[in-house]
Coordinates of C-alpha atoms and ligand atoms in Angstrom, one line a residue:
Chain A
M13 CA 94.7 98.7 148.2
L14 CA 95.9 97.5 144.8
E15 CA 94.3 94.7 142.9
I16 CA 95.6 93.8 139.5
K17 CA 93.6 91.2 137.6
N18 CA 94.5 89.4 134.4
L19 CA 96.4 92.4 133.1
H20 CA 97.4 92.5 129.5
V21 CA 99.4 95.4 128.3
S22 CA 100.7 96.2 124.8
I23 CA 103.2 98.8 123.6
G24 CA 102.7 99.7 120.0
G25 CA 100.8 96.5 119.3
K26 CA 103.4 94.3 121.0
E27 CA 102.0 92.4 124.1
I28 CA 104.4 92.8 127.1
L29 CA 102.2 91.9 130.1
K30 CA 100.3 88.8 129.5
G31 CA 97.8 88.2 132.2
L32 CA 99.4 89.5 135.3
N33 CA 97.7 89.1 138.7
L34 CA 98.9 90.9 141.8
S35 CA 97.3 92.3 144.9
I36 CA 98.7 94.3 147.8
T37 CA 96.9 95.3 151.0
A38 CA 97.7 98.4 152.9
G39 CA 100.6 98.1 155.3
Q40 CA 102.5 95.6 153.2
V41 CA 105.7 95.7 151.3
H42 CA 105.9 93.4 148.2
A43 CA 108.9 92.8 146.0
I44 CA 109.0 92.0 142.3
M45 CA 112.0 90.3 140.9
G46 CA 112.5 89.0 137.4
P47 CA 114.8 88.8 134.4
N48 CA 115.7 91.7 132.2
G49 CA 112.9 92.5 129.8
S50 CA 110.3 90.6 131.7
G51 CA 108.0 93.6 132.0
K52 CA 108.8 95.0 135.5
S53 CA 109.2 98.6 134.3
T54 CA 106.2 98.2 132.0
L55 CA 104.1 97.3 135.0
S56 CA 105.4 100.3 137.0
Y57 CA 104.7 102.7 134.1
V58 CA 101.2 101.3 133.6
L59 CA 100.5 101.9 137.2
A60 CA 101.8 105.5 137.0
G61 CA 99.8 106.1 133.8
R62 CA 102.4 106.7 131.1
A63 CA 101.0 107.2 127.6
G64 CA 101.5 104.5 125.0
Y65 CA 100.7 101.5 127.2
D66 CA 97.5 100.0 126.1
I67 CA 95.6 97.9 128.6
T68 CA 94.0 95.4 126.3
Q69 CA 92.5 93.1 129.0
G70 CA 92.1 92.9 132.7
S71 CA 91.9 95.7 135.3
I72 CA 93.8 97.7 137.9
T73 CA 91.8 98.6 140.9
Y74 CA 93.2 101.1 143.4
N75 CA 91.2 101.7 146.6
G76 CA 88.1 100.5 144.7
E77 CA 88.7 102.8 141.8
D78 CA 89.7 101.9 138.2
L79 CA 93.2 103.3 138.0
G80 CA 93.6 102.8 134.3
A81 CA 91.1 105.6 133.6
L82 CA 93.0 108.3 135.4
P83 CA 95.6 110.7 134.0
P84 CA 99.0 110.4 135.7
E85 CA 98.6 113.7 137.7
A86 CA 95.3 112.4 139.2
R87 CA 97.0 109.2 140.2
A88 CA 99.8 111.1 141.9
A89 CA 97.2 113.2 143.8
K90 CA 95.5 110.1 145.0
G91 CA 98.8 108.8 146.4
V92 CA 100.4 106.7 143.7
F93 CA 104.2 107.3 143.4
L94 CA 106.7 105.8 141.1
A95 CA 110.4 106.1 141.8
M96 CA 111.6 105.6 138.2
Q97 CA 114.4 103.3 137.0
Y98 CA 115.6 106.1 134.8
P99 CA 114.7 109.5 136.3
V100 CA 114.4 112.1 133.6
E101 CA 116.7 115.1 133.3
I102 CA 114.9 118.4 132.8
P103 CA 117.2 121.3 132.0
G104 CA 115.9 124.8 132.9
V105 CA 113.7 123.6 135.9
T106 CA 115.5 123.8 139.2
T107 CA 115.0 120.9 141.5
M108 CA 113.7 123.0 144.4
M109 CA 111.2 124.8 142.2
F110 CA 110.1 121.4 140.8
L111 CA 109.6 119.9 144.2
K112 CA 107.5 122.9 145.3
S113 CA 105.3 122.9 142.1
A114 CA 104.7 119.1 142.4
L115 CA 103.9 119.2 146.1
N116 CA 101.5 122.1 145.8
A117 CA 99.9 120.6 142.7
Q118 CA 99.1 117.5 144.6
R119 CA 97.8 119.4 147.6
R120 CA 95.7 121.6 145.3
A121 CA 94.2 118.5 143.6
R122 CA 93.3 117.1 147.0
G123 CA 91.7 120.3 148.1
E124 CA 94.4 121.0 150.7
S125 CA 95.9 124.5 151.2
E126 CA 99.2 125.2 149.3
L127 CA 102.4 125.5 151.3
D128 CA 104.3 128.8 151.1
A129 CA 107.8 128.8 149.7
I130 CA 109.4 129.0 153.1
G131 CA 107.3 126.1 154.4
V132 CA 108.3 123.9 151.4
L133 CA 112.0 124.9 151.8
K134 CA 112.1 123.9 155.4
T135 CA 110.5 120.6 154.8
V136 CA 112.6 119.8 151.8
R137 CA 115.8 120.7 153.6
R138 CA 115.0 118.5 156.6
K139 CA 114.2 115.5 154.4
A140 CA 117.1 116.2 152.0
A141 CA 119.6 116.2 154.9
A142 CA 118.5 112.7 156.0
L143 CA 119.1 111.4 152.5
N144 CA 122.4 113.2 152.0
V145 CA 120.9 115.3 149.2
S146 CA 123.0 118.5 149.2
E147 CA 121.6 122.0 149.2
E148 CA 123.6 122.5 146.0
M149 CA 121.7 119.7 144.2
L150 CA 118.4 121.3 145.1
K151 CA 119.6 124.4 143.3
R152 CA 120.6 122.6 140.1
A153 CA 118.4 121.8 137.2
L154 CA 116.3 118.7 137.9
N155 CA 118.5 115.6 137.6
V156 CA 120.8 117.3 135.1
G157 CA 124.3 116.1 135.6
F158 CA 123.3 114.1 138.7
S159 CA 125.2 110.9 139.2
G160 CA 123.1 107.7 139.0
G161 CA 123.1 107.5 142.8
E162 CA 122.1 111.1 143.2
K163 CA 119.2 110.6 140.9
K164 CA 118.0 107.7 142.9
R165 CA 118.3 109.6 146.2
L166 CA 116.3 112.4 144.7
E167 CA 113.5 109.9 143.8
I168 CA 113.4 108.8 147.4
L169 CA 113.5 112.4 148.6
Q170 CA 110.4 112.9 146.5
M171 CA 108.7 109.9 148.0
S172 CA 109.4 111.1 151.5
L173 CA 108.1 114.5 150.6
F174 CA 104.9 113.4 148.8
E175 CA 104.1 110.7 151.4
P176 CA 102.3 108.5 148.9
K177 CA 99.9 105.7 149.8
L178 CA 101.2 103.3 147.1
A179 CA 104.9 103.6 146.4
I180 CA 106.5 101.7 143.5
L181 CA 110.3 101.6 143.5
D182 CA 111.7 100.5 140.1
E183 CA 115.2 99.4 140.7
T184 CA 115.9 102.3 143.1
D185 CA 118.9 100.2 144.4
S186 CA 120.6 99.9 141.1
G187 CA 123.7 102.2 140.9
L188 CA 123.8 102.9 144.6
D189 CA 126.9 102.3 146.7
I190 CA 126.5 100.5 150.0
D191 CA 126.1 103.6 152.1
A192 CA 123.5 105.1 149.8
L193 CA 121.7 101.8 149.7
K194 CA 121.4 101.9 153.5
L195 CA 120.2 105.5 153.4
V196 CA 117.6 104.7 150.8
A197 CA 116.5 101.6 152.7
E198 CA 116.2 103.7 155.9
G199 CA 114.1 106.2 154.0
V200 CA 111.8 103.5 152.7
N201 CA 111.5 101.8 156.1
A202 CA 110.7 105.2 157.7
L203 CA 107.7 105.3 155.5
R204 CA 106.4 101.9 156.3
D205 CA 103.0 102.5 157.7
P206 CA 99.8 100.5 158.2
A207 CA 98.1 102.9 155.7
R208 CA 100.8 102.6 153.0
A209 CA 101.7 99.9 150.5
M210 CA 105.0 99.5 148.7
L211 CA 106.0 97.6 145.6
V212 CA 109.8 97.2 145.4
I213 CA 111.3 96.1 142.0
T214 CA 114.8 94.9 142.3
H215 CA 117.4 92.5 140.9
Y216 CA 119.3 92.1 144.2
Q217 CA 118.5 90.1 147.2
R218 CA 120.8 92.6 149.0
L219 CA 118.2 95.3 149.1
L220 CA 115.7 92.9 150.6
D221 CA 118.1 92.4 153.6
Y222 CA 117.4 96.0 154.4
I223 CA 113.8 96.3 153.2
V224 CA 112.3 93.0 154.3
P225 CA 109.3 92.3 152.1
D226 CA 106.1 90.6 153.1
R227 CA 105.9 88.8 149.8
I228 CA 108.0 88.3 146.7
H229 CA 106.6 87.9 143.2
V230 CA 108.7 86.6 140.3
L231 CA 107.8 88.2 137.0
A232 CA 108.8 86.4 133.8
G233 CA 107.5 86.7 130.3
G234 CA 104.8 89.2 131.3
R235 CA 103.3 87.1 134.1
I236 CA 103.8 86.3 137.8
V237 CA 105.3 82.8 137.6
A238 CA 106.2 82.3 141.3
E239 CA 105.4 83.8 144.6
G240 CA 106.6 83.3 148.2
G241 CA 107.9 84.8 151.3
K242 CA 111.2 86.6 151.8
E243 CA 113.1 83.3 151.5
L244 CA 112.2 83.1 147.8
A245 CA 114.8 85.8 147.2
L246 CA 117.6 83.5 148.5
E247 CA 116.3 80.6 146.5
L248 CA 116.4 82.8 143.4
E249 CA 119.9 83.9 144.2
A250 CA 120.9 80.2 144.4
K251 CA 119.0 78.7 141.5
G252 CA 118.6 81.6 139.0
Y253 CA 115.4 82.6 137.2
D254 CA 115.5 79.7 134.6
Q255 CA 115.2 77.1 137.3
I256 CA 112.5 78.9 139.2
V257 CA 110.5 79.4 136.1
K258 CA 110.9 75.7 135.3
D259 CA 110.0 74.6 138.8
A260 CA 106.9 76.7 138.6
A261 CA 105.7 75.3 135.3
Chain B
M11 CA 119.4 163.8 106.4
K12 CA 120.4 167.3 105.4
T13 CA 124.0 167.4 106.3
A14 CA 124.8 164.0 107.8
L15 CA 125.3 162.2 104.5
A16 CA 127.0 163.5 101.4
P17 CA 124.5 163.7 98.4
A18 CA 126.7 161.5 96.3
R19 CA 126.8 158.8 98.9
R20 CA 123.0 159.0 99.1
E21 CA 122.6 158.7 95.4
Q22 CA 124.9 155.7 95.4
A23 CA 122.8 154.0 98.0
A24 CA 119.6 154.8 96.0
S25 CA 121.1 153.2 92.9
H26 CA 122.2 150.2 94.9
F27 CA 118.7 149.7 96.1
R28 CA 117.1 150.3 92.7
A29 CA 119.4 147.8 91.1
I30 CA 118.2 145.0 93.5
G31 CA 114.9 146.1 94.8
I32 CA 112.8 144.4 97.4
P33 CA 114.2 140.9 97.7
T34 CA 111.9 138.1 96.6
R35 CA 112.1 134.5 97.8
R36 CA 114.3 133.7 94.8
V37 CA 117.1 135.4 96.7
E38 CA 118.7 132.7 98.8
E39 CA 118.9 134.8 101.9
W40 CA 115.2 135.6 101.7
K41 CA 114.1 132.1 100.9
Y42 CA 112.1 131.7 104.1
S43 CA 110.7 135.3 104.3
D44 CA 108.6 136.5 101.5
L45 CA 109.1 140.3 101.9
A46 CA 107.6 141.2 98.6
K47 CA 104.4 139.4 99.4
A48 CA 104.2 140.8 102.9
L49 CA 104.6 144.3 101.7
G50 CA 102.2 143.9 98.8
D51 CA 102.4 146.7 96.2
T52 CA 103.1 149.4 98.7
A53 CA 106.9 148.7 99.2
F54 CA 108.1 150.8 102.1
S55 CA 106.6 154.2 102.0
Q56 CA 108.6 157.4 101.4
D57 CA 107.9 158.4 105.0
T58 CA 110.5 158.5 107.7
A59 CA 109.7 156.4 110.7
R60 CA 110.0 157.7 114.3
W61 CA 112.5 157.2 117.0
K62 CA 112.3 158.2 120.7
L63 CA 115.1 158.1 123.2
G64 CA 114.9 157.8 127.0
K65 CA 116.7 160.2 129.2
L66 CA 120.2 160.7 127.9
P67 CA 122.8 159.6 130.5
A68 CA 126.0 161.5 131.0
G69 CA 128.7 160.2 128.6
V70 CA 126.3 159.9 125.7
E71 CA 126.1 162.5 122.9
M72 CA 123.1 162.6 120.6
F73 CA 122.6 164.0 117.1
D74 CA 119.2 164.1 115.3
L75 CA 120.0 163.1 111.8
A76 CA 117.2 165.4 110.5
E77 CA 119.1 168.4 111.8
A78 CA 121.7 170.6 110.1
N79 CA 125.3 170.8 111.0
A80 CA 126.1 167.2 111.6
P81 CA 129.3 166.8 113.6
D82 CA 132.3 165.1 112.2
W83 CA 131.8 161.7 113.9
V84 CA 128.4 161.5 112.2
R85 CA 129.7 162.4 108.8
T86 CA 132.6 160.0 109.1
H87 CA 130.6 157.0 110.1
L88 CA 127.1 157.3 108.7
G89 CA 126.9 154.9 105.7
S90 CA 130.4 153.7 106.2
L91 CA 129.7 150.0 107.0
K92 CA 128.6 147.2 104.8
E93 CA 125.2 147.6 103.3
T94 CA 122.4 145.3 101.9
A95 CA 119.8 146.4 99.4
L96 CA 117.5 147.2 102.2
S97 CA 119.9 149.1 104.4
A98 CA 120.8 151.0 101.2
A99 CA 117.1 151.9 100.9
S100 CA 117.0 153.3 104.5
L101 CA 120.2 155.2 103.8
A102 CA 118.8 156.6 100.6
Y103 CA 115.3 157.4 101.6
A104 CA 115.1 158.0 105.4
D105 CA 114.9 161.7 106.1
G106 CA 116.0 161.3 109.7
G107 CA 117.1 159.1 112.5
V108 CA 119.3 159.2 115.4
A109 CA 123.1 159.1 116.1
L110 CA 124.6 158.3 119.4
R111 CA 128.2 158.6 120.5
V112 CA 129.4 157.1 123.8
T113 CA 132.6 158.4 125.3
G114 CA 132.5 157.0 128.9
A115 CA 131.5 153.9 130.7
V116 CA 127.8 154.5 131.1
E117 CA 126.0 152.6 133.8
T118 CA 122.4 153.6 133.3
P119 CA 120.7 151.8 130.4
L120 CA 119.5 154.0 127.5
E121 CA 116.2 153.2 126.0
I122 CA 115.5 153.7 122.3
E123 CA 112.2 153.1 120.6
F124 CA 111.3 152.8 116.9
S125 CA 107.8 153.3 115.7
G126 CA 105.8 154.5 112.7
K127 CA 106.1 153.7 109.1
G128 CA 108.8 154.3 106.5
N129 CA 112.6 154.2 106.5
L130 CA 114.8 155.2 109.4
R131 CA 118.5 155.3 110.2
A132 CA 120.4 154.9 113.5
L133 CA 124.1 155.2 114.2
V134 CA 125.8 154.1 117.4
V135 CA 129.4 154.8 118.0
L136 CA 131.2 153.6 121.1
E137 CA 134.6 155.2 121.4
K138 CA 137.4 153.1 122.8
N139 CA 137.0 151.9 126.4
S140 CA 133.4 153.1 126.6
A141 CA 130.4 151.1 127.6
L142 CA 126.7 151.3 127.1
T143 CA 123.5 149.3 127.7
L144 CA 121.0 149.9 125.0
V145 CA 117.4 148.8 125.4
E146 CA 115.6 148.8 122.1
K147 CA 111.9 148.5 121.6
A148 CA 110.5 147.9 118.2
N149 CA 106.7 148.5 118.3
G150 CA 103.8 149.5 116.2
D151 CA 101.8 147.9 113.4
D152 CA 103.5 149.6 110.5
Q153 CA 105.8 148.8 107.6
R154 CA 109.2 149.9 108.6
N155 CA 112.7 149.5 107.4
V156 CA 115.4 150.5 109.9
G157 CA 119.1 150.6 109.1
V158 CA 121.5 150.6 112.0
E159 CA 125.2 151.0 112.1
I160 CA 127.2 150.2 115.2
L161 CA 130.9 150.8 115.7
L162 CA 132.7 149.5 118.7
G163 CA 136.1 151.0 119.4
A164 CA 138.9 149.1 121.1
N165 CA 137.8 147.6 124.4
A166 CA 134.3 149.1 124.1
R167 CA 131.4 147.1 125.5
L168 CA 127.8 147.2 124.2
H169 CA 125.1 145.4 125.9
H170 CA 122.1 145.4 123.6
V171 CA 118.6 144.1 124.5
R172 CA 115.9 144.3 121.8
I173 CA 112.3 143.5 122.4
A174 CA 110.2 143.4 119.3
R175 CA 106.4 143.2 119.6
A176 CA 103.9 143.7 116.8
N177 CA 100.9 142.2 115.1
A178 CA 100.1 143.3 111.6
A179 CA 103.4 144.8 110.9
V180 CA 106.3 144.4 108.5
H181 CA 109.4 145.2 110.4
I182 CA 112.9 145.0 108.9
E183 CA 116.0 146.0 110.8
E184 CA 119.3 145.7 109.1
V185 CA 122.2 146.0 111.5
A186 CA 125.8 146.4 110.4
M187 CA 128.5 146.3 113.0
T188 CA 132.2 146.4 113.4
L189 CA 134.3 145.6 116.5
A190 CA 137.8 146.7 117.1
R191 CA 140.4 145.0 119.3
D192 CA 138.9 143.5 122.5
A193 CA 135.5 145.1 122.0
I194 CA 132.5 143.0 123.3
Y195 CA 129.0 143.0 121.9
N196 CA 126.6 141.2 124.1
A197 CA 123.0 141.1 122.7
H198 CA 119.7 139.5 123.3
Y199 CA 116.8 139.7 120.8
A200 CA 113.3 138.8 122.0
S201 CA 110.9 138.7 119.2
F202 CA 107.2 138.0 119.2
G203 CA 106.6 138.2 115.5
A204 CA 104.6 140.3 113.1
T205 CA 103.2 139.7 109.7
L206 CA 106.8 139.6 108.8
S207 CA 109.7 140.6 111.1
R208 CA 113.3 140.3 110.2
L209 CA 116.3 141.3 112.1
E210 CA 119.4 140.9 110.1
L211 CA 122.9 141.4 111.5
D212 CA 126.2 141.7 109.8
I213 CA 128.9 141.6 112.5
A214 CA 132.6 142.0 111.6
L215 CA 135.1 141.0 114.3
E216 CA 138.0 143.0 113.0
G217 CA 140.2 143.4 116.0
Q218 CA 142.0 140.7 117.9
G219 CA 140.1 139.6 121.0
A220 CA 136.8 141.0 119.8
Q221 CA 133.7 139.1 120.9
A222 CA 130.1 138.9 119.9
H223 CA 127.7 137.0 122.1
L224 CA 124.2 136.8 120.7
S225 CA 121.1 135.1 122.2
G226 CA 117.5 135.3 121.5
V227 CA 114.0 134.0 122.2
S228 CA 111.0 134.0 120.0
V229 CA 107.5 133.2 121.0
L230 CA 105.2 133.1 118.1
S231 CA 101.5 132.3 117.6
G232 CA 98.8 132.8 115.1
E233 CA 100.3 133.6 111.7
A234 CA 103.3 135.4 113.1
H235 CA 106.6 135.3 111.3
A236 CA 109.9 136.1 112.9
D237 CA 113.2 135.9 111.1
I238 CA 116.7 136.4 112.6
T239 CA 119.5 136.3 110.1
T240 CA 123.1 136.7 111.2
R241 CA 126.4 136.9 109.5
I242 CA 129.4 137.0 111.7
S243 CA 132.9 137.3 110.2
H244 CA 136.0 136.4 112.2
A245 CA 138.3 138.6 110.2
V246 CA 141.3 138.2 112.5
G247 CA 142.5 135.6 115.1
N248 CA 141.5 135.1 118.7
T249 CA 138.0 136.4 118.1
Q250 CA 135.0 134.8 119.7
S251 CA 131.3 134.4 118.8
T252 CA 128.5 132.6 120.4
Q253 CA 124.9 132.4 119.3
L254 CA 122.1 130.7 121.2
F255 CA 118.6 131.1 119.8
K256 CA 115.4 129.4 121.1
K257 CA 112.1 129.6 119.4
V258 CA 108.6 128.5 120.3
A259 CA 106.2 128.4 117.4
G260 CA 102.5 127.7 117.8
G261 CA 99.5 128.1 115.5
K262 CA 100.5 128.6 111.9
S263 CA 103.5 130.7 112.8
R264 CA 107.0 130.5 111.3
A265 CA 110.3 130.9 113.0
V266 CA 113.4 131.5 110.9
Y267 CA 117.0 131.5 111.9
Q268 CA 119.8 131.7 109.4
G269 CA 123.3 132.1 110.8
K270 CA 126.5 132.3 108.8
V271 CA 129.8 132.3 110.5
T272 CA 132.9 132.9 108.4
V273 CA 136.4 132.5 109.8
A274 CA 138.9 134.2 107.5
Q275 CA 142.2 132.8 106.4
G276 CA 144.8 133.4 109.2
A277 CA 142.1 134.1 111.8
D278 CA 143.7 131.3 114.0
G279 CA 142.5 130.8 117.6
S280 CA 139.0 131.9 116.7
D281 CA 136.2 130.3 118.6
S282 CA 132.6 130.1 117.3
R283 CA 129.6 128.4 118.7
Q284 CA 126.1 128.5 117.2
T285 CA 123.0 126.8 118.4
A286 CA 119.4 127.2 117.3
K287 CA 116.5 125.2 118.6
A288 CA 112.8 125.4 117.9
L289 CA 109.8 123.9 119.7
L290 CA 106.8 123.4 117.5
L291 CA 103.6 123.6 119.4
G292 CA 101.2 123.4 116.5
D293 CA 100.9 120.9 113.6
R294 CA 101.0 123.9 111.2
A295 CA 103.8 125.8 112.8
E296 CA 107.1 125.8 111.1
A297 CA 110.7 126.5 111.9
D298 CA 113.6 126.9 109.5
L299 CA 116.9 126.8 111.2
K300 CA 120.0 127.1 109.1
P301 CA 123.4 127.4 110.8
E302 CA 126.3 127.7 108.4
L303 CA 130.0 127.7 108.9
E304 CA 132.7 128.7 106.4
I305 CA 136.3 128.2 107.7
F306 CA 139.3 129.3 105.9
A307 CA 141.7 129.3 108.9
D308 CA 143.4 126.2 110.3
D309 CA 143.4 126.4 114.0
V310 CA 139.9 127.2 115.1
K311 CA 137.2 125.9 117.4
C312 CA 133.8 125.9 115.8
A313 CA 130.6 124.1 116.7
H314 CA 127.1 124.5 115.4
G315 CA 123.8 122.7 115.7
A316 CA 120.1 123.1 115.1
A317 CA 117.1 121.1 116.3
V318 CA 113.4 121.3 115.7
G319 CA 111.1 119.3 118.0
D320 CA 108.1 118.8 120.1
L321 CA 108.0 118.9 123.9
D322 CA 109.8 115.9 125.3
A323 CA 107.3 113.2 126.1
D324 CA 109.4 111.6 128.9
S325 CA 109.8 115.0 130.6
L326 CA 106.1 115.6 130.4
F327 CA 105.3 112.3 131.9
Y328 CA 107.8 112.7 134.7
L329 CA 106.2 116.0 135.7
R330 CA 102.7 114.7 135.5
A331 CA 103.6 111.6 137.4
R332 CA 104.6 113.9 140.2
G333 CA 101.2 115.5 140.2
I334 CA 101.7 118.5 137.9
P335 CA 98.7 118.9 135.6
E336 CA 99.4 118.5 131.9
S337 CA 98.9 122.2 131.0
D338 CA 101.2 123.4 133.8
A339 CA 103.7 120.7 132.9
R340 CA 103.8 122.0 129.3
D341 CA 104.2 125.6 130.5
L342 CA 107.0 124.6 132.8
L343 CA 108.8 122.8 130.0
I344 CA 108.3 125.6 127.5
H345 CA 109.8 128.1 130.0
A346 CA 112.6 125.7 130.7
F347 CA 113.3 125.4 127.0
L348 CA 113.7 129.2 126.7
E349 CA 115.5 129.7 129.9
D350 CA 119.1 129.2 128.9
A351 CA 118.8 131.7 126.0
M352 CA 117.6 134.3 128.5
A353 CA 120.2 133.5 131.1
G354 CA 122.8 135.3 128.8
I355 CA 121.2 138.7 129.5
V356 CA 123.7 140.3 131.7
R357 CA 121.5 142.7 133.7
S358 CA 119.0 141.1 135.9
D359 CA 116.4 143.9 135.5
L360 CA 116.5 143.5 131.7
R361 CA 116.4 139.7 132.1
D362 CA 113.2 140.2 134.1
Q363 CA 111.8 142.5 131.4
V364 CA 112.4 139.9 128.7
R365 CA 111.0 137.1 131.0
A366 CA 107.8 139.2 131.6
A367 CA 107.4 139.7 127.8
V368 CA 107.9 136.0 127.2
N369 CA 105.3 135.1 130.0
E370 CA 102.8 137.5 128.4
A371 CA 103.3 136.0 125.0
L372 CA 103.0 132.5 126.3
A373 CA 99.9 133.3 128.3
S374 CA 98.1 134.8 125.3
Ligands
LIG19 N1 108.4 101.6 124.1 C1 108.6 100.3 123.9 N2 108.4 99.9 122.6 C2 108.6 98.5 122.3 N3 109.0 97.6 123.2 C3 109.2 98.0 124.5 C4 109.0 99.4 124.9 N4 109.2 99.5 126.2 C5 109.6 98.3 126.6 N5 109.5 97.4 125.6 C6 109.8 96.0 125.7 O1 109.0 95.4 126.7 C7 109.8 94.4 127.4 C8 109.7 94.7 128.9 O2 110.5 95.8 129.1 P1 110.6 96.4 130.6 O3 111.4 97.6 130.6 O4 109.3 96.4 131.3 O5 111.5 95.2 131.3 P2 112.1 95.1 132.8 O6 111.6 93.9 133.4 O7 111.9 96.4 133.5 O8 113.7 95.0 132.4 P3 115.0 95.5 133.3 O9 115.2 94.5 134.3 O10 116.1 95.4 132.3 O11 114.7 96.8 133.8 C9 111.2 94.4 126.8 O12 111.2 93.3 125.8 C10 111.2 95.7 126.1 O13 112.1 95.7 125.0
LIG20 MG1 113.1 97.9 134.2

């Protein structure tokens, strides 16, 4: 589904990703771990299409298509979803109205019929209840004044609403209490599907107890430096990144 | 104004205006709005501009300033408040206008419309404990100078919504206002610009507990110019003022906000907030925001701020990453930017009217 080859990405002339290779097939869940500043969020933003990230070399192929050439909204319509590490607060736009606009924009782009307000409301309410997102939050301005955990739950609510084909979760577990972590993991696991791939970025092995990955990649210095099965997380926990990076060299 | 204004007072106003004339940009308060240039050689004509009132609700008395036999309340108050050179001009040269007196708590909004060219005067008197919602429309592509005086008696409430739409016009409106004890003035000014439009307010909070809450939106494009200049004086203690102005400027337009709040000596317990923000949508658009604060009292709460910027790139990306196309995402953010300034409009029907005008301006 996703094939990243020799990806080099610069921000403002500074190279952050330096020859990254990664591929995920449909139905799989992969995890990316790596030290602060190693380029994990950069990778996730590049996949989602944020401006200012220059692909200087290499390619990103998504279902046979060059992803790098598409604007963010087209990627979303084609099923790419990024749960952001720092969801943006947008005063003046209510959460519910945002969800409806986004859902219908994606449907329109795919040539599907738009859902009416009541249809959206019902679906959102049902999914929100499962994630403990209150009715009151849906009425408030998007992410404004939400706690860290509430913002992350709203990201997952969006994922479950948009039903993406490729979901990238950038540290969705950071800032979550144990109960919220379980809820979020359940939400993610519920979306596991043979037609869907997920890329989970995390610092904590704990999350991977709940969302068991098929493969773990270690990202350091803008490259994948180690790969392995779910046991790699335990090894990382025990040895730390420094040692793993050295072992790999 | 045959009987409403004493000839001596009229002559005094004329000489006031003659002494100063049409302000040029060398006058500090007119630095951002070049009135002399916008008017060209014509100055304001000697004509009297027109006014039109909606159906007069019970509890409101009206006097046409062009008529004879002005009642006492008109003679007492007309020309009684602070004047600028331009409001002196409308007082001296307008041959008509409208005076309103409110004696009860009026529910139905009263609509007032100004049009045509020349000078014009309006007087609005709210007696104590009375209430009115005034919806003002300023239309027409003319050169017009309107002078308005508003007197709010003790515990009176005026809800004022002004919608100003024009193209090739020069519209000046000079409002002088005084508020007695516990009176509340709640206003929203929506302006969509003109060759030059300026709304200037001089608000005196003269009774304890008086409050003025001003908000406004401006949506400008092309070469439109809209200026809102406010002066609020907290003359006594425990008075409140809030101001929230949001401006969206595209093309080569220019949005101006100048706001001066003065808290007099001894006006302790006064509370003043002032925010002006502008969103520039064109490289050649300009916003001049100048909040100012002068405090002579000790125990006051005052805050002011101004910011000029572009649409927030992170917000734009967030919306697009969720599938919302760029132009829709921009629209959503522009509306969101203006929203809190419109939220202050008390009546939902008027809020909807302003929203509709904003939508229309944004769509064009
Ligand atoms: N806009 C930017 N301009 C310049 N440098 C940037 C910019 N964004 C990120 N970087 C740099 O790129 C590097 C990678 O950042 P990134 O956010 O991808 O790291 P990360 O792996 O997600 O870290 P963390 O675990 O702390 O979230 C860092 O050195 C960071 O300072
Ligand atoms: Mg990160």
